[in-house]
Structure formats: structure tokens, C-alpha cells
mmCIF file of C-alpha atoms in Angstrom:
data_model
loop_
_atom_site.group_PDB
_atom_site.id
_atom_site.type_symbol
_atom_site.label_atom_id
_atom_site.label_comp_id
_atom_site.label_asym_id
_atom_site.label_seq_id
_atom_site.Cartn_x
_atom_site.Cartn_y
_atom_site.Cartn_z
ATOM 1 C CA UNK A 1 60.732 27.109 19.789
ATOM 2 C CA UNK A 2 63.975 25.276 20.259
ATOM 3 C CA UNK A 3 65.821 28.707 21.804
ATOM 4 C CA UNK A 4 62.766 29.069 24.188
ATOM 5 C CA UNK A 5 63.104 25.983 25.707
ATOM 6 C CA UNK A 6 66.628 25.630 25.743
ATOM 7 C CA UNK A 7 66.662 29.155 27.616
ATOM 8 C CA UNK A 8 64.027 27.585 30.152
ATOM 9 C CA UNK A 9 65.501 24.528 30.623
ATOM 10 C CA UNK A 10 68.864 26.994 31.366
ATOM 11 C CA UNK A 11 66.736 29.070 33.907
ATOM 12 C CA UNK A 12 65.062 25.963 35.548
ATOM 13 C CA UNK A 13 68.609 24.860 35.929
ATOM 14 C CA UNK A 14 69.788 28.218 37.164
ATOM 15 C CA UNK A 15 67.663 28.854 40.003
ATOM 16 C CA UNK A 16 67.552 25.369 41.738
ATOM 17 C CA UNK A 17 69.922 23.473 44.106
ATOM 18 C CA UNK A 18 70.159 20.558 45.526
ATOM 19 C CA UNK A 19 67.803 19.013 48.474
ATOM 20 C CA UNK A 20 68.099 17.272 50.920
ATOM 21 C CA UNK A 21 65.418 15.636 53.376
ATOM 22 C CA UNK A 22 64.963 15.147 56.933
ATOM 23 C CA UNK A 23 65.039 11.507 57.580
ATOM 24 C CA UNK A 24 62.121 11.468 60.169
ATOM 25 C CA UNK A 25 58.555 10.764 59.347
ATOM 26 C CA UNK A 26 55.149 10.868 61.532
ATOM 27 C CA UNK A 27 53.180 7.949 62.270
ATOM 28 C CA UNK A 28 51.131 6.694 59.745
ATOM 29 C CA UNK A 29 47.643 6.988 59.522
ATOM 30 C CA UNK A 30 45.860 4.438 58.142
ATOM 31 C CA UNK A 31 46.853 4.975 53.975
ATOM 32 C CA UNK A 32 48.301 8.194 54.938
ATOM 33 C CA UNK A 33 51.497 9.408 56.143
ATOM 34 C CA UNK A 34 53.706 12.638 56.153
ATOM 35 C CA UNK A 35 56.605 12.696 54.239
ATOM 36 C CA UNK A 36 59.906 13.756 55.453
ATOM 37 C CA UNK A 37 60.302 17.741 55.965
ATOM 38 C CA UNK A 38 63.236 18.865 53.037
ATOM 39 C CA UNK A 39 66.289 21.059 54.424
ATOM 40 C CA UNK A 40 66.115 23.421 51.120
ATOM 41 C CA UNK A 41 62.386 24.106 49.325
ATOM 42 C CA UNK A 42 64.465 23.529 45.606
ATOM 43 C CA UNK A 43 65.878 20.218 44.291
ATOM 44 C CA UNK A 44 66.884 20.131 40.912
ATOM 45 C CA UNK A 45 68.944 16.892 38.182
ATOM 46 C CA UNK A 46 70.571 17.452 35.172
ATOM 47 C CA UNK A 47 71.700 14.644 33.112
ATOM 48 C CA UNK A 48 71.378 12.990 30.047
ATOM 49 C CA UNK A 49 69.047 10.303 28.609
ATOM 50 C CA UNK A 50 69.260 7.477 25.585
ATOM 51 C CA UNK A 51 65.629 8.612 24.729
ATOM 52 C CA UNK A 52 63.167 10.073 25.243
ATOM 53 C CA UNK A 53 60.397 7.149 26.716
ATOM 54 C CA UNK A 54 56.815 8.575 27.727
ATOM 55 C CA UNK A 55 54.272 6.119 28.858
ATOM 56 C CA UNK A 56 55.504 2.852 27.143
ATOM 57 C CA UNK A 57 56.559 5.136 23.707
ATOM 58 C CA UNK A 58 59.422 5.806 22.530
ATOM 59 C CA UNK A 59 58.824 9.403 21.279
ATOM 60 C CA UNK A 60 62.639 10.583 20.371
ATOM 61 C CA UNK A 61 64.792 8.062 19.359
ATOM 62 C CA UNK A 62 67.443 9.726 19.686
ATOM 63 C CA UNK A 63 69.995 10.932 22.812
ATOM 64 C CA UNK A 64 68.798 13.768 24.856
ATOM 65 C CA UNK A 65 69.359 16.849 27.826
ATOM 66 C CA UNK A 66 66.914 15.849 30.904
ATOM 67 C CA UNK A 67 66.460 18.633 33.511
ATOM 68 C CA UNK A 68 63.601 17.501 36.411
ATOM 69 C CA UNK A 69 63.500 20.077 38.786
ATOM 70 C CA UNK A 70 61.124 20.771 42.121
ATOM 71 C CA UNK A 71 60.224 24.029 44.182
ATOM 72 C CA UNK A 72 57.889 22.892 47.641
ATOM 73 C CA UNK A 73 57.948 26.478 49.555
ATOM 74 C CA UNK A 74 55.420 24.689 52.261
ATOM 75 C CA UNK A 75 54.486 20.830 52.543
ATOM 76 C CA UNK A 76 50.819 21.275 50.941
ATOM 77 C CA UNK A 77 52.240 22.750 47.502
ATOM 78 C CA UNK A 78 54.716 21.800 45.021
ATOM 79 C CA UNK A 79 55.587 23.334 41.761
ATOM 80 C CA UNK A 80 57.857 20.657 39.516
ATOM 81 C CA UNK A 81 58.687 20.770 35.903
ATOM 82 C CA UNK A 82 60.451 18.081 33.412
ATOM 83 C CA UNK A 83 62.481 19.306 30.649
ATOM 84 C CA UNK A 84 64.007 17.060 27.536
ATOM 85 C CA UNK A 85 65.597 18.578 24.965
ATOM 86 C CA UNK A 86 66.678 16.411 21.795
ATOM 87 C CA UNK A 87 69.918 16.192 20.683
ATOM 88 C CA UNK A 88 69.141 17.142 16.769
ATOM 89 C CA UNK A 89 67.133 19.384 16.717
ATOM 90 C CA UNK A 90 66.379 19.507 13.102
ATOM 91 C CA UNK A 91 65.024 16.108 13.011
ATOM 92 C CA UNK A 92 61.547 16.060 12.344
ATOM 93 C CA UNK A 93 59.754 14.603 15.976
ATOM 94 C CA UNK A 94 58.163 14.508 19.139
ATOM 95 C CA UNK A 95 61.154 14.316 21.560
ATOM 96 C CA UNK A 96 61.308 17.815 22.881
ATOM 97 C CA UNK A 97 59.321 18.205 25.386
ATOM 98 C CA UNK A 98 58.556 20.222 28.491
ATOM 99 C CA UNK A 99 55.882 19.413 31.410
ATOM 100 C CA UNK A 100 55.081 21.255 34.069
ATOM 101 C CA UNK A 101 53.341 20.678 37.094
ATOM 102 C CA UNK A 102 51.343 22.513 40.143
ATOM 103 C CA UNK A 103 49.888 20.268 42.581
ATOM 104 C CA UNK A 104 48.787 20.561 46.389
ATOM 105 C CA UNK A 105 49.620 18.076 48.621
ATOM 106 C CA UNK A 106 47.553 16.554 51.506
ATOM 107 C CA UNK A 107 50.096 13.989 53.575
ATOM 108 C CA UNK A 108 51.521 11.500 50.794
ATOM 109 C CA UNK A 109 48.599 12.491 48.166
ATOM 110 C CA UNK A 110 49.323 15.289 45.492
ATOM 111 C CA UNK A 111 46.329 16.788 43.473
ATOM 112 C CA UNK A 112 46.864 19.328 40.523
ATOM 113 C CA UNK A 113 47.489 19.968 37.276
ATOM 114 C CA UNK A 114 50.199 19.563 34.449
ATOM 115 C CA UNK A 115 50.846 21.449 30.893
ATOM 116 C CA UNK A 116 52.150 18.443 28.719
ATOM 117 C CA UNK A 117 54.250 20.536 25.792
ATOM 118 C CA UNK A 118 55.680 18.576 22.907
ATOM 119 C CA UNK A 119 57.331 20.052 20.445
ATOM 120 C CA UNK A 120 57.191 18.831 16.427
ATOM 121 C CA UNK A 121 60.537 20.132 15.501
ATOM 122 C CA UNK A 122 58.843 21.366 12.297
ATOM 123 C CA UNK A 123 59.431 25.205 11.058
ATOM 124 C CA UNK A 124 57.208 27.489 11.655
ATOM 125 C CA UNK A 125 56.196 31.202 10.973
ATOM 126 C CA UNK A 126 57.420 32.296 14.052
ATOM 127 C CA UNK A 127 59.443 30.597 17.353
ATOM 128 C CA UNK A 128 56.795 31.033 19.902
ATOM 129 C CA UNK A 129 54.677 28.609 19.772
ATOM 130 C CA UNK A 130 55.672 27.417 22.979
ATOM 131 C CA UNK A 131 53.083 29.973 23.969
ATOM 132 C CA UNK A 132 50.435 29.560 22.114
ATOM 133 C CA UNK A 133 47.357 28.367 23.626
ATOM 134 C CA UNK A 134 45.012 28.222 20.976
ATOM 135 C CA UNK A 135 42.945 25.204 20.601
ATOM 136 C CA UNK A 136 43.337 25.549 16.881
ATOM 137 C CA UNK A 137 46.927 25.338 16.683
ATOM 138 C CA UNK A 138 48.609 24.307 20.205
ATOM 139 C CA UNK A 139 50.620 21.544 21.214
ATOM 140 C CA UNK A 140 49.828 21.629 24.785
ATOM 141 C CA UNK A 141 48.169 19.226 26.411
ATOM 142 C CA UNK A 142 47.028 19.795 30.058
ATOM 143 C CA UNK A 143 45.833 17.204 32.852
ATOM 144 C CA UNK A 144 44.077 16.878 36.422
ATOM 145 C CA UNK A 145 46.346 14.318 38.032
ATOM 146 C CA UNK A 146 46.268 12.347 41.900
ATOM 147 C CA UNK A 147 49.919 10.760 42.639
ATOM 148 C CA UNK A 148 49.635 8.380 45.858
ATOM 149 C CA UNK A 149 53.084 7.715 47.126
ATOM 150 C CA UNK A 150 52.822 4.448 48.654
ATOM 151 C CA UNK A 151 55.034 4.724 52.219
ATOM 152 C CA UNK A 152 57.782 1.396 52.910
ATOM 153 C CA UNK A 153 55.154 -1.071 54.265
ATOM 154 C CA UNK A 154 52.476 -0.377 51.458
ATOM 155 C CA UNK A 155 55.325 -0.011 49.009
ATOM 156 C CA UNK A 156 52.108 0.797 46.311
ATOM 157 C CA UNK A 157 52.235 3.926 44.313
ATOM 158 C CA UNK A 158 49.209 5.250 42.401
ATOM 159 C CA UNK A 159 48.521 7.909 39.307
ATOM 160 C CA UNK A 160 45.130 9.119 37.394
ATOM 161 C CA UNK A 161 45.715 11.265 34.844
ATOM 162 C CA UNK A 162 42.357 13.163 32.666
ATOM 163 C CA UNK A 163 43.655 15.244 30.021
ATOM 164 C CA UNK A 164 40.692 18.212 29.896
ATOM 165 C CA UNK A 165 42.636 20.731 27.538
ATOM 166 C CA UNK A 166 44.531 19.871 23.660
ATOM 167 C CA UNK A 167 44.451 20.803 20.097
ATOM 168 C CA UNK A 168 40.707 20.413 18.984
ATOM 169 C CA UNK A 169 41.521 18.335 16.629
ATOM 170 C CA UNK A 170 42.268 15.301 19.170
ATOM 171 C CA UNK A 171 39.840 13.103 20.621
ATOM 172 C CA UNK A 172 38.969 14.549 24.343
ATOM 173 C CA UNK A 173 38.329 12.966 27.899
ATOM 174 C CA UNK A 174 41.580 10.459 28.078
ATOM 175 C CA UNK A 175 42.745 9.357 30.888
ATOM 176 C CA UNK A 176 46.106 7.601 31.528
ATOM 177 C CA UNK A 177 46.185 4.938 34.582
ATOM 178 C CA UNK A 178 49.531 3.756 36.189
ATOM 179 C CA UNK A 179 50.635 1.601 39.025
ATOM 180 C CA UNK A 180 53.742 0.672 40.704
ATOM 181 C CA UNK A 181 55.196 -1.682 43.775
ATOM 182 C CA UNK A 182 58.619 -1.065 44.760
ATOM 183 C CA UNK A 183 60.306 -4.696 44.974
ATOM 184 C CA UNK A 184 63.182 -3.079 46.647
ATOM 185 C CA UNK A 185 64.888 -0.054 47.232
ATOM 186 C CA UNK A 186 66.518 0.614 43.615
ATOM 187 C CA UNK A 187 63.886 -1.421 41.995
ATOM 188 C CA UNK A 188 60.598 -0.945 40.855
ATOM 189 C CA UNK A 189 57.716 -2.779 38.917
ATOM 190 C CA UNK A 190 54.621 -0.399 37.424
ATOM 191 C CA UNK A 191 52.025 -0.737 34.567
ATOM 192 C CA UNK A 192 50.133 1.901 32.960
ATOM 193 C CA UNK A 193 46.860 1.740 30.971
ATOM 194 C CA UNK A 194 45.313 4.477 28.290
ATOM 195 C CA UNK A 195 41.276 4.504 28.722
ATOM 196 C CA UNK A 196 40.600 5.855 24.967
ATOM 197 C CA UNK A 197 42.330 7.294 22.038
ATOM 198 C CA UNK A 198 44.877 9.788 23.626
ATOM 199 C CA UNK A 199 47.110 12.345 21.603
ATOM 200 C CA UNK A 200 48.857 12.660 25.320
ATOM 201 C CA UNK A 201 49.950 8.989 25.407
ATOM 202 C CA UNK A 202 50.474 9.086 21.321
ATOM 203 C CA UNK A 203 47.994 5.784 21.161
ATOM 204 C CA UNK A 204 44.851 5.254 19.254
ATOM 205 C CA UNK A 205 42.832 2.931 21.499
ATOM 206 C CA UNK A 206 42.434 1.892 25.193
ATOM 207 C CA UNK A 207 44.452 -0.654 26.452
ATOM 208 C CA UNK A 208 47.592 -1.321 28.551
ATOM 209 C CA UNK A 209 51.023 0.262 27.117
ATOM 210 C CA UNK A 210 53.299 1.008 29.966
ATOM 211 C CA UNK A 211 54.233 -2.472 31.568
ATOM 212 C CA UNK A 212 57.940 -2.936 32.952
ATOM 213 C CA UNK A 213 60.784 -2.324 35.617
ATOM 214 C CA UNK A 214 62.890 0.581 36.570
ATOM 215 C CA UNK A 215 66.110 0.224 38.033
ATOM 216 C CA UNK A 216 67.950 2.919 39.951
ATOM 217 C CA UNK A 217 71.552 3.121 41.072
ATOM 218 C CA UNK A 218 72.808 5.965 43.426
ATOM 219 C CA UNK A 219 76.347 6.707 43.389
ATOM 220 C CA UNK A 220 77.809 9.130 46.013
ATOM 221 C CA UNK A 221 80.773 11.338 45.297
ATOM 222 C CA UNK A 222 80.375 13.219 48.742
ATOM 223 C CA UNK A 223 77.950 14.873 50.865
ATOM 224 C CA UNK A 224 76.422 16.874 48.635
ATOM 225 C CA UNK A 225 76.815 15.915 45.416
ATOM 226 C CA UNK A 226 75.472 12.200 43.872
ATOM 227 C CA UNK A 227 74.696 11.022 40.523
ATOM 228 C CA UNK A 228 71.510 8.774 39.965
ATOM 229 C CA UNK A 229 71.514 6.307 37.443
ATOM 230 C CA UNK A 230 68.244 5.003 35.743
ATOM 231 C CA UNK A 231 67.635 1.878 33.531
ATOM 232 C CA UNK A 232 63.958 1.561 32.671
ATOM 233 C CA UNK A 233 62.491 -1.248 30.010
ATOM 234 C CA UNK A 234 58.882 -1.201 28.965
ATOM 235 C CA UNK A 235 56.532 -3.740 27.157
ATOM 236 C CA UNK A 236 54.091 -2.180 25.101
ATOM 237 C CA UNK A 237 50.987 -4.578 24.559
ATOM 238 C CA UNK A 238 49.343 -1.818 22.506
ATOM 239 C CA UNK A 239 51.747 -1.318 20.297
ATOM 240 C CA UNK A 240 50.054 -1.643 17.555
ATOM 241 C CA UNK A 241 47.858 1.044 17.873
ATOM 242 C CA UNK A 242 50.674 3.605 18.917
ATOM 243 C CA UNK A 243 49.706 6.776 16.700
ATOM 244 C CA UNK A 244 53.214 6.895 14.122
ATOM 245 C CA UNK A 245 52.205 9.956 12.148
ATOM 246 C CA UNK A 246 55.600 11.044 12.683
ATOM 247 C CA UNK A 247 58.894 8.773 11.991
ATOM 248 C CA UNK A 248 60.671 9.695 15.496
ATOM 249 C CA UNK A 249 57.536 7.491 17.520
ATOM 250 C CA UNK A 250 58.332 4.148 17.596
ATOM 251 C CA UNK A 251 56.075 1.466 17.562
ATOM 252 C CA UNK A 252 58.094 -1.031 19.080
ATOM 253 C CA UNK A 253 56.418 -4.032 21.854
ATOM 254 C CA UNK A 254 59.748 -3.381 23.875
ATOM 255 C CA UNK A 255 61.634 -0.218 24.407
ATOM 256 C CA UNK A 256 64.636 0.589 26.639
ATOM 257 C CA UNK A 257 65.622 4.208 28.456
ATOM 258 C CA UNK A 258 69.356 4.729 30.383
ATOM 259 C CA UNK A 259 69.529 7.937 31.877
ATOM 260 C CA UNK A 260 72.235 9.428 34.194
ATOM 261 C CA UNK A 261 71.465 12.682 36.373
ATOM 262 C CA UNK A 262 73.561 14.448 38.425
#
């Protein structure tokens, strides 16, 4: 499994470049707007990260390759995928992981779906299981999803997530709630809540575990090329009921995630 995703992540990283977007926007109407029209369909980061922090968990603890990637042929449709590959692979976790995302877009509102992929780092018979799709054995996870992108006066940005598809062994119809404001331009405030057990947000009951800040720095080498800096710390008040069947999740009330992507 490791090879297959280390060859996507090399393909993802292959075929993209970098975007950039026309700074002019329509007039807002009412809660909706249209975002700016991008120069090149493809926009692509590479970096690396301290962790690997999903929804308030820590899920890697360890130092790991981030790829994020986008491809929006036309306005109404986006294809996007998130790749994070560990840096030892042969220690027993959660921190690989690879999600993937198809949405169509009406003005600043995206609707779709998105394969959530973590891989367990255990040995198996064979190195595929990346595609397997059984609900006896998989370790995908797939959600509906609605992202709202707030515009600058609203500043408000909204996600519902209902995961419809996992291993049948996992409790079904959890959905993962987040909000954020955007205090300023590099900074931003959100808060995410689990409704339900949820193998998808590794926690064991409802509640909130996603409350913090992320902080972004841009640094600009020249035109075209930039390097994006991201500090994010999250509070966990459910952090007692984060599922640790595995010693790479931690169950910690505060966790902390640098990444750098270029």
C-alpha cells in the first residue's frame, strides 16, 4: 500500500502546476457570490508537515510528505485530492492517508463527495488494499459534504460532512460539523463538532473536538513561485473519548500542526 500511494502522490504531483486567480469578483448576491475566475484549471503544494492533525486528532505523530492538489476545468466542478504520507512507514498507525474529492460548485457553495483513505501501516497479504472496496475489509471511508466559503464582509465559512460508506464494522450515519471566521487575512478561528460515534473523526461519542486557530504566513520568492506557511493548534474537549486502538492516535486536549508548502 505504501508504493501505491507514494506513486500517486508522485503523479498528483506530476501533472499539476501552479494557479493563479483573477483578482476580480461579481457582485454579491445576497449569501452568494462568484469567486474569482483562475488563469490555469490546476493548482497544486508540496511541502512537509510536523503531523499529521485531522479534525482535532492527532493521527501520526510523527513528520510527514503533504501534497494538496486541485483540477477546476469549468467554475461549477472541481476535482481536489489531499495526500500525507508518513515519514516511517513501518510504524504501526493511522497517518497515511489520502482523500479525495469531487464536488460541483454553485457560486461560493461546493456540493460532492470525498473517499477518506487511511492507511494502518500493518502487513498484509497483498499491497492493494488501497483498492479494495469491500465493506468487509476496507479502509475507506466516503462522505456527502457542502463547503460555504464565506466572501470578505461575511468572513463565515461553513462544512457538513455525512459519512454514508465504511468498513461494516463501524457505527454508520456520522456526521462531522465545522465552522470558521477569518479574524484577518492570515488568521483564522473554526470549531468542529462529531454528531455520533465516527470511525472518520477516530472519536467514540458526539461532542465538540476541533476548536482552535490557524495561522498562515505567505512568503514570496517571485512571481510565480511562494511558499505558504501554516501553524494550526487545536483543543480537543472530547478527548477523552478519541478511539486509541492504535498507539500513533493521540489522545491529547491540545495538539499542534506546522506545515510548510511550496
Amino acid at each position: 500500500m505504501k508504493r501505491v500511494l507514494l506513486f500517486l502522490c508522485m503523479l498528483t504531483t506530476g501533472i499539476v502546476s501552479i494557479a493563479q486567480s483573477d483578482t476580480s469578483k461579481t457582485k454579491p448576491i445576497g449569501l452568494f457570490y462568484k469567486p474569482a475566475k483562475k488563469e490555469s484549471p490546476f493548482s497544486a503544494e508540496f511541502g512537509l508537515a510536523t503531523t499529521n492533525l485531522w479534525r482535532g486528532v492527532d493521527v501520526g505523530r510523527q513528520t510527514c510528505v503533504r501534497i494538496e492538489a486541485e483540477y477546476e476545468p469549468v467554475q461549477w466542478f472541481t476535482l481536489s485530492t489531499n495526500a500525507t504520507v508518513v515519514s516511517n512507514q513501518y510504524k504501526i498507525g493511522y497517518g497515511n492517508m489520502y482523500n479525495t474529492k469531487a464536488s460541483f460548485n454553485y457560486y461560493n457553495v461546493r456540493l460532492g463527495v470525498q473517499d477518506v483513505y487511511f492507511d494502518n501501516n500493518m502487513a498484509t497479504p497483498n499491497d492493494t488494499d488501497f483498492f479494495d472496496f469491500d465493506k468487509a475489509t476496507t479502509n475507506h471511508m466516503i462522505e456527502a459534504f457542502l463547503f460555504y466559503k464565506g466572501d470578505a464582509k461575511s468572513k463565515i465559512d461553513f462544512l457538513a460532512t455525512y459519512c454514508f460508506y465504511q468498513n461494516e464494522k463501524y457505527n454508520k450515519n456520522s456526521w462531522y460539523l465545522e465552522t470558521a471566521y477569518q479574524v484577518a487575512d492570515n488568521t483564522q478561528l473554526f470549531a468542529g463538532y462529531v454528531v455520533g460515534p465516527s470511525r472518520v473523526s477516530f472519536q467514540n461519542a458526539n461532542g465538540f473536538t476541533n476548536v482552535g486557530l490557524h495561522i498562515k504566513r505567505t512568503l514570496d520568492f517571485s512571481k510565480n513561485f511562494s511558499t505558504v506557511a501554516k501553524f494550526t493548534i487545536a483543543v480537543n474537549p472530547s478527548y477523552r473519548t478519541v478511539m486509541t486502538d492504535n498507539a500513533t492516535i493521540a489522545n491529547r486536549p491540545v495538539n499542534m500542526a506546522l506545515s510548510v508548502l511550496f
